[in-house]
């Protein structure tokens, strides 16, 4: 049986756990470890991080033995576009206001899907934004400017 | 008749028009998300949490609880009509429910699901009212070692009973514990893992993690695997089950309710465990097991009752001990904390209106759900036709507004984006994120109790074994581990997964 690393599910889960755990342990070296009687701020993170590394090693071994494939694909488009739309929302809400931020988020999110019909998306963006303004700004009184400078 | 007086007090609280309205909103939203595939109760509660900030604690809790158990009802509707579990606990209902629908018996299937859920909900509510206060009394004697052992038991149970690989689930619990200690150390004031970022000095907000992983991560996964939805278009008629249906369902409903209640109180058991066990029991007890999978009404009545009883009883450890038994309960706990209420056994005596009002509202909510679900079934079915491409931008919008409004912080929006990516990677690597959320919520509490226990015992770990209640929890933890790792059970787990 040929080992295929790229799609070996448990192998990569193990690597993920090892990297996370090791990072935690390395950073926690700067914190006082203390003793079992008086545990310092470094005690818990070091123990947990080491545990993660051990679990990670176990899964690397399991991955090499069982060689199970990752189920499903890696949809790069939504994986990049959705977080980007959120970041855009974060940037715009402080600088441009509630309405522009929300419009950008909705149109941006819709662009992550496979079907993008411009007219439909614009209608959705306007309708949803109006609904959110009515519910959150007028209804619940969240104190955000609709459009900065207006 | 203390219980009686308390219940009357609870109904007085729940019957105020505001609280009735919150209950109605909660169960309607719950049914909605149960019907709509692709959004779970966890993500919904997380993104709607901020809306409840302006509401009094009782109302907020009533509404959130309504969303949660409402979703259990809604999930059965899609399972029966579309063969699509709108919610994980409805997976089992698909098996016989959809077959009933295909034979033109969608009406009785829906009705029995609703009746079973109502019976289970009523029993569950009563159990909370009876068991909650005594459990809280017991918990008032708990010291740091007892709490630590109890949380350990909860986390192990959560990891072991979650679907998928046990060791991976335990790793995810540890991952959650680690994420939970980001921020200022309460004992020494030292900043841990905050990388000099001011926003991280208070730790990572659990709404950020929950929405990132469960809403954003899920959307990415859903967009990656476009689903095929075949809506059952025939009109639902003849809602009333026959006398025979009723007779056949009484046993399964009773057994399902008891099973669900048992699993409900047990911390960490996923929602599918209760309904699956009930299905297995009914199939074993049936005179003619071959009917199962071909539209046996027992296969709908039992599991639907079980998952609803399970949902209700999950509130017992949360309300009585301040210990979240599931991801949703972790969010409820967070909602209480944000409202300025320190969850734990004291809540029942210091804020009785909260406990008894919630208990009474649950019964009202269950009754409302029967009314909402049966006559209005046509409306819910229509909602099924809303295409996902219109749905997910709306989820994104609500999530973003929800997170931003907690602290008015753009940073938390960016963090949510990051957790969305991480959550998706976890899903693909087969690392289930639900145990992680439990560890995340319990992490800081566990560390504190561990430190306090060790101070108490002058650094001697035997303190966890010499105190009887703590020892009992540890033995139970060990028991759960042994039973679940045993080969017979492992085989069963494969069946559940498959």
PDB file of N, CA and C in Angstrom, chain B residues 22 27 66 161 164 185 195 211 230 246 257 291 306 318 377 424 433 474:
ATOM      1  N   UNK B  22     -40.938  35.957  24.726  1.00  0.00           N
ATOM      2  CA  UNK B  22     -39.584  35.426  24.523  1.00  0.00           C
ATOM      3  C   UNK B  22     -39.629  33.931  24.250  1.00  0.00           C
ATOM      4  N   UNK B  27     -38.972  29.411  20.596  1.00  0.00           N
ATOM      5  CA  UNK B  27     -39.344  28.132  19.976  1.00  0.00           C
ATOM      6  C   UNK B  27     -39.563  28.293  18.469  1.00  0.00           C
ATOM      7  N   UNK B  66     -35.588  27.992  24.474  1.00  0.00           N
ATOM      8  CA  UNK B  66     -36.608  27.711  23.466  1.00  0.00           C
ATOM      9  C   UNK B  66     -35.987  27.391  22.117  1.00  0.00           C
ATOM     10  N   UNK B 161     -18.068  10.000  24.603  1.00  0.00           N
ATOM     11  CA  UNK B 161     -19.372   9.738  24.011  1.00  0.00           C
ATOM     12  C   UNK B 161     -19.633  10.552  22.747  1.00  0.00           C
ATOM     13  N   UNK B 164     -17.086   9.711  16.678  1.00  0.00           N
ATOM     14  CA  UNK B 164     -15.759   9.732  16.113  1.00  0.00           C
ATOM     15  C   UNK B 164     -14.740   9.090  17.041  1.00  0.00           C
ATOM     16  N   UNK B 185      -3.716  35.481  33.871  1.00  0.00           N
ATOM     17  CA  UNK B 185      -3.812  34.459  34.902  1.00  0.00           C
ATOM     18  C   UNK B 185      -4.404  35.084  36.170  1.00  0.00           C
ATOM     19  N   UNK B 195       0.471  37.469  23.339  1.00  0.00           N
ATOM     20  CA  UNK B 195       1.333  38.038  22.295  1.00  0.00           C
ATOM     21  C   UNK B 195       1.322  39.565  22.304  1.00  0.00           C
ATOM     22  N   UNK B 211     -18.848  30.784  17.166  1.00  0.00           N
ATOM     23  CA  UNK B 211     -19.321  31.221  15.847  1.00  0.00           C
ATOM     24  C   UNK B 211     -18.295  30.889  14.775  1.00  0.00           C
ATOM     25  N   UNK B 230     -33.952  16.922  -2.097  1.00  0.00           N
ATOM     26  CA  UNK B 230     -35.167  16.559  -2.816  1.00  0.00           C
ATOM     27  C   UNK B 230     -36.341  16.756  -1.874  1.00  0.00           C
ATOM     28  N   UNK B 246     -51.287   4.911  17.959  1.00  0.00           N
ATOM     29  CA  UNK B 246     -51.132   5.396  19.332  1.00  0.00           C
ATOM     30  C   UNK B 246     -50.712   4.253  20.253  1.00  0.00           C
ATOM     31  N   UNK B 257     -38.322   8.174  26.545  1.00  0.00           N
ATOM     32  CA  UNK B 257     -38.238   9.270  27.496  1.00  0.00           C
ATOM     33  C   UNK B 257     -37.274   8.925  28.627  1.00  0.00           C
ATOM     34  N   UNK B 291     -39.652  -4.972  10.235  1.00  0.00           N
ATOM     35  CA  UNK B 291     -40.418  -3.792   9.825  1.00  0.00           C
ATOM     36  C   UNK B 291     -39.584  -2.516   9.951  1.00  0.00           C
ATOM     37  N   UNK B 306     -36.740  10.265  22.955  1.00  0.00           N
ATOM     38  CA  UNK B 306     -35.435  10.197  23.614  1.00  0.00           C
ATOM     39  C   UNK B 306     -34.643  11.475  23.402  1.00  0.00           C
ATOM     40  N   UNK B 318     -26.349  21.825  34.301  1.00  0.00           N
ATOM     41  CA  UNK B 318     -26.006  23.229  34.059  1.00  0.00           C
ATOM     42  C   UNK B 318     -26.594  24.109  35.141  1.00  0.00           C
ATOM     43  N   UNK B 377     -47.482  23.052   9.620  1.00  0.00           N
ATOM     44  CA  UNK B 377     -46.455  22.246   8.977  1.00  0.00           C
ATOM     45  C   UNK B 377     -46.176  22.694   7.542  1.00  0.00           C
ATOM     46  N   UNK B 424     -12.682  24.683  10.122  1.00  0.00           N
ATOM     47  CA  UNK B 424     -12.844  23.880   8.920  1.00  0.00           C
ATOM     48  C   UNK B 424     -11.752  22.816   8.832  1.00  0.00           C
ATOM     49  N   UNK B 433     -15.133  19.402  16.852  1.00  0.00           N
ATOM     50  CA  UNK B 433     -14.932  20.619  17.632  1.00  0.00           C
ATOM     51  C   UNK B 433     -15.800  20.725  18.890  1.00  0.00           C
ATOM     52  N   UNK B 474     -14.132  10.243  40.362  1.00  0.00           N
ATOM     53  CA  UNK B 474     -12.976   9.688  39.666  1.00  0.00           C
ATOM     54  C   UNK B 474     -13.218   8.244  39.260  1.00  0.00           C
TER      55      UNK B 474
END
